Tab-separated table of C-alpha atoms in Angstrom:
chain	number	residue	atom	x	y	z
O	1	UNK	CA	0.191	0.126	0.143
O	2	UNK	CA	1.535	3.451	-0.663
O	3	UNK	CA	1.435	6.167	1.829
O	4	UNK	CA	2.659	9.617	2.577
O	5	UNK	CA	3.372	11.301	5.635
O	6	UNK	CA	3.774	14.743	6.665
O	7	UNK	CA	4.921	14.556	10.323
O	8	UNK	CA	4.371	18.303	11.070
O	9	UNK	CA	0.753	19.615	11.611
O	10	UNK	CA	2.026	22.692	12.062
O	11	UNK	CA	5.443	24.630	11.280
O	12	UNK	CA	5.993	28.325	12.511
O	13	UNK	CA	8.974	30.143	11.156
O	14	UNK	CA	10.449	33.905	11.182
O	15	UNK	CA	10.897	35.721	8.106
O	16	UNK	CA	14.132	35.407	6.720
O	17	UNK	CA	14.688	31.797	8.549
O	18	UNK	CA	15.496	28.457	6.538
O	19	UNK	CA	12.485	26.216	6.371
O	20	UNK	CA	12.431	22.555	5.863
O	21	UNK	CA	8.948	20.333	5.370
O	22	UNK	CA	9.549	17.144	5.972
O	23	UNK	CA	7.807	14.278	3.676
O	24	UNK	CA	8.107	10.474	4.179
O	25	UNK	CA	6.805	7.802	1.363
O	26	UNK	CA	6.048	4.377	1.482
O	27	UNK	CA	5.969	2.899	-2.346
O	28	UNK	CA	6.822	-0.701	-3.675
O	29	UNK	CA	8.387	0.614	-7.055
O	30	UNK	CA	9.447	3.908	-8.487
O	31	UNK	CA	7.085	6.419	-7.861
O	32	UNK	CA	6.438	10.019	-8.613
O	33	UNK	CA	6.271	12.762	-5.843
O	34	UNK	CA	5.118	16.282	-5.976
O	35	UNK	CA	4.141	18.953	-3.747
O	36	UNK	CA	0.632	20.816	-4.060
O	37	UNK	CA	0.012	24.250	-2.199
O	38	UNK	CA	-2.946	26.036	-1.217
O	39	UNK	CA	-2.586	29.616	-0.141
O	40	UNK	CA	-5.826	31.120	2.293
O	41	UNK	CA	-8.858	31.304	-0.211
O	42	UNK	CA	-7.137	29.785	-3.070
O	43	UNK	CA	-7.399	26.586	-4.763
O	44	UNK	CA	-5.197	23.455	-4.495
O	45	UNK	CA	-1.980	24.229	-6.865
O	46	UNK	CA	1.116	22.293	-7.929
O	47	UNK	CA	4.406	23.983	-6.465
O	48	UNK	CA	6.530	21.552	-7.545
O	49	UNK	CA	7.868	17.704	-8.629
O	50	UNK	CA	10.798	15.838	-8.593
O	51	UNK	CA	10.649	14.784	-11.992
O	52	UNK	CA	11.663	18.223	-12.868
O	53	UNK	CA	14.100	18.796	-10.854
O	54	UNK	CA	13.502	22.731	-10.789
O	55	UNK	CA	13.013	25.541	-7.649
O	56	UNK	CA	9.904	27.357	-7.770
O	57	UNK	CA	9.847	30.297	-5.630
O	58	UNK	CA	13.058	28.937	-4.212
O	59	UNK	CA	11.852	26.065	-2.987
O	60	UNK	CA	13.254	23.082	-3.918
O	61	UNK	CA	12.981	19.359	-2.986
O	62	UNK	CA	15.025	16.359	-3.876
O	63	UNK	CA	14.173	13.113	-3.874
O	64	UNK	CA	16.192	10.163	-1.546
O	65	UNK	CA	14.896	6.864	-2.406
O	66	UNK	CA	16.785	5.233	0.238
O	67	UNK	CA	15.528	7.158	3.048
O	68	UNK	CA	12.072	7.395	0.953
O	69	UNK	CA	12.042	10.989	1.756
O	70	UNK	CA	11.099	14.232	-0.306
O	71	UNK	CA	11.773	17.248	2.133
O	72	UNK	CA	10.467	20.803	0.815
O	73	UNK	CA	13.288	23.469	1.389
O	74	UNK	CA	13.604	26.876	1.581
O	75	UNK	CA	16.713	28.868	2.528
O	76	UNK	CA	14.987	31.806	3.358
O	77	UNK	CA	11.485	31.957	4.349
O	78	UNK	CA	9.085	34.575	3.141
O	79	UNK	CA	5.874	35.943	5.021
O	80	UNK	CA	3.865	35.345	1.528
O	81	UNK	CA	5.167	31.597	2.075
O	82	UNK	CA	2.417	30.854	4.715
O	83	UNK	CA	0.048	28.324	3.390
O	84	UNK	CA	-1.002	24.616	3.459
O	85	UNK	CA	1.440	22.192	1.677
O	86	UNK	CA	0.525	18.626	0.476
O	87	UNK	CA	3.268	16.038	0.006
O	88	UNK	CA	1.578	13.436	-2.757
O	89	UNK	CA	2.483	10.487	-4.672
O	90	UNK	CA	1.693	8.480	-7.977
O	91	UNK	CA	2.400	5.777	-8.819
O	92	UNK	CA	3.517	5.244	-12.530
O	93	UNK	CA	1.067	3.151	-14.053
O	94	UNK	CA	-1.437	4.150	-11.493
O	95	UNK	CA	-3.579	6.550	-13.310
O	96	UNK	CA	-2.097	9.492	-11.802
O	97	UNK	CA	-3.935	9.275	-9.000
O	98	UNK	CA	-2.641	11.129	-5.969
O	99	UNK	CA	-2.435	9.762	-2.671
O	100	UNK	CA	-1.738	13.100	0.104
O	101	UNK	CA	0.071	13.400	3.446
O	102	UNK	CA	-2.219	15.311	5.583
O	103	UNK	CA	0.051	18.448	5.109
O	104	UNK	CA	1.742	21.029	7.119
O	105	UNK	CA	0.423	24.394	8.312
O	106	UNK	CA	3.676	26.902	7.561
O	107	UNK	CA	3.039	30.534	9.270
O	108	UNK	CA	6.179	32.383	8.409
O	109	UNK	CA	5.745	35.290	10.912
O	110	UNK	CA	7.350	39.335	10.343
T	1	UNK	CA	-8.373	30.116	-20.549
T	2	UNK	CA	-10.896	28.572	-17.739
T	3	UNK	CA	-9.515	26.609	-15.210
T	4	UNK	CA	-11.852	23.579	-13.566
T	5	UNK	CA	-14.963	25.006	-11.962
T	6	UNK	CA	-17.321	23.300	-9.761
T	7	UNK	CA	-20.555	24.316	-8.343
T	8	UNK	CA	-22.184	24.607	-6.199
T	9	UNK	CA	-19.857	25.911	-4.150
T	10	UNK	CA	-21.284	24.804	-0.767
T	11	UNK	CA	-24.136	22.708	0.055
T	12	UNK	CA	-25.994	22.534	3.070
T	13	UNK	CA	-28.530	19.172	3.102
T	14	UNK	CA	-29.812	17.140	5.782
T	15	UNK	CA	-29.021	13.972	6.529
T	16	UNK	CA	-30.990	11.372	4.251
T	17	UNK	CA	-30.969	13.903	1.334
T	18	UNK	CA	-29.172	13.076	-1.538
T	19	UNK	CA	-27.283	15.797	-3.435
T	20	UNK	CA	-25.269	16.096	-6.546
T	21	UNK	CA	-21.891	18.152	-7.557
T	22	UNK	CA	-21.188	19.284	-10.669
T	23	UNK	CA	-17.072	19.635	-11.781
T	24	UNK	CA	-16.194	21.275	-15.056
T	25	UNK	CA	-12.279	20.186	-16.444
T	26	UNK	CA	-10.313	22.109	-18.433
T	27	UNK	CA	-11.631	21.684	-22.032
T	28	UNK	CA	-9.634	18.701	-23.816
T	29	UNK	CA	-8.426	17.239	-20.064
T	30	UNK	CA	-9.426	13.722	-20.682
T	31	UNK	CA	-8.182	12.421	-17.224
T	32	UNK	CA	-10.515	13.578	-14.395
T	33	UNK	CA	-10.959	13.056	-10.428
T	34	UNK	CA	-12.531	13.485	-7.056
T	35	UNK	CA	-10.978	13.784	-4.177
T	36	UNK	CA	-12.287	14.595	-0.673
T	37	UNK	CA	-11.080	16.784	1.446
T	38	UNK	CA	-11.874	15.806	5.676
T	39	UNK	CA	-10.742	17.117	9.065
T	40	UNK	CA	-8.495	14.283	10.347
T	41	UNK	CA	-8.237	12.352	7.168
T	42	UNK	CA	-6.615	15.101	4.760
T	43	UNK	CA	-7.284	14.474	0.664
T	44	UNK	CA	-8.118	11.316	0.019
T	45	UNK	CA	-8.815	10.002	-3.358
T	46	UNK	CA	-12.465	9.043	-4.556
T	47	UNK	CA	-12.351	8.205	-8.693
T	48	UNK	CA	-10.432	8.374	-11.420
T	49	UNK	CA	-12.677	8.937	-15.222
T	50	UNK	CA	-10.590	8.478	-18.676
T	51	UNK	CA	-13.285	9.813	-20.523
T	52	UNK	CA	-16.282	8.267	-20.170
T	53	UNK	CA	-15.002	5.301	-18.278
T	54	UNK	CA	-14.198	5.250	-14.581
T	55	UNK	CA	-11.471	2.441	-14.834
T	56	UNK	CA	-9.940	3.126	-11.017
T	57	UNK	CA	-13.713	3.659	-8.494
T	58	UNK	CA	-11.360	2.336	-5.303
T	59	UNK	CA	-11.510	5.081	-3.568
T	60	UNK	CA	-15.809	5.114	-3.191
T	61	UNK	CA	-16.467	4.872	0.582
T	62	UNK	CA	-19.393	3.068	0.254
T	63	UNK	CA	-22.480	2.245	-2.642
T	64	UNK	CA	-24.125	5.405	-1.848
T	65	UNK	CA	-21.475	7.316	-3.778
T	66	UNK	CA	-21.465	7.359	-7.524
T	67	UNK	CA	-20.496	9.363	-10.207
T	68	UNK	CA	-20.693	9.711	-14.004
T	69	UNK	CA	-19.136	11.322	-16.926
T	70	UNK	CA	-20.968	12.460	-20.066
T	71	UNK	CA	-19.037	13.580	-23.448
T	72	UNK	CA	-15.783	13.060	-21.776
T	73	UNK	CA	-16.316	16.308	-19.890
T	74	UNK	CA	-18.604	17.172	-16.998
T	75	UNK	CA	-18.504	14.967	-14.220
T	76	UNK	CA	-21.516	14.421	-11.714
T	77	UNK	CA	-20.500	13.395	-7.837
T	78	UNK	CA	-23.786	11.954	-6.182
T	79	UNK	CA	-24.108	10.832	-2.877
T	80	UNK	CA	-27.214	9.243	-1.748
T	81	UNK	CA	-28.884	9.086	1.647
T	82	UNK	CA	-26.275	11.667	3.051
T	83	UNK	CA	-24.760	11.295	6.371
T	84	UNK	CA	-22.848	13.572	8.708
T	85	UNK	CA	-19.918	11.916	7.862
T	86	UNK	CA	-20.153	13.143	4.180
T	87	UNK	CA	-19.537	16.879	5.394
T	88	UNK	CA	-16.143	17.537	3.770
T	89	UNK	CA	-14.578	19.842	0.701
T	90	UNK	CA	-15.447	17.676	-2.607
T	91	UNK	CA	-12.254	18.709	-5.110
T	92	UNK	CA	-12.406	17.835	-8.672
T	93	UNK	CA	-9.297	17.973	-10.842
T	94	UNK	CA	-8.096	17.348	-14.613
T	95	UNK	CA	-5.371	16.187	-16.306
T	96	UNK	CA	-4.585	16.114	-20.011
T	97	UNK	CA	-3.523	13.110	-21.056
T	98	UNK	CA	-0.210	12.930	-21.207
T	99	UNK	CA	0.935	14.876	-18.755
T	100	UNK	CA	1.333	14.377	-14.524
T	101	UNK	CA	0.328	17.471	-12.822
T	102	UNK	CA	-3.649	17.358	-12.011
T	103	UNK	CA	-5.218	21.313	-11.913
T	104	UNK	CA	-7.917	21.056	-8.796
T	105	UNK	CA	-10.759	22.981	-8.981
T	106	UNK	CA	-12.340	25.273	-5.957
T	107	UNK	CA	-13.984	22.621	-4.230
T	108	UNK	CA	-17.649	22.200	-2.945
T	109	UNK	CA	-17.768	22.543	0.662
T	110	UNK	CA	-20.553	19.966	1.880
T	111	UNK	CA	-22.655	20.024	5.100
T	112	UNK	CA	-24.591	17.601	6.351
T	113	UNK	CA	-27.044	18.412	8.977
């Protein structure tokens, strides 16, 4: 069975501080990993995916297959980063349905 | 272009009533998904459509839940004899055939009294 674990429900940092949102997964095979973000009163949207190896809004995430992790990092948090972040997994050939973690609410304080 | 739209945005119903939730995917997106977002459970997959057929209904929680899609476009999620535990935000997402990014609608907040 596939599972995504985000151990922190809440994370609070000060502006300019580094931030790391943790994500661990369980999947027997090669998954695709994603980070989705939901800003206040906005719809859920894709932030980044491991396959693209991109940096979006200063965020990066590296897939570590040995540790089965896909942590999201940003060196200097901004107030506008405050949002709900969801880590998600889809299996190859699984119709791309997403299994989500329960989310981490990030608050960046001024 | 227009994104995924859902209606109604809010629905309040009494226990035991049936409800229908509608999703309009992005034009040309052949894949359509329904998810449920509830307190304590997070986001859960319900059903996947490819065109008008549903090859994966594994997330539907009971036989009170059903969904259909017509014309490869609009989808309707129907919940019969609603229960209080059905209260949640129901999200629809669509995906273009050769992509892996899902685009989400704003959701329908269902409250069962």
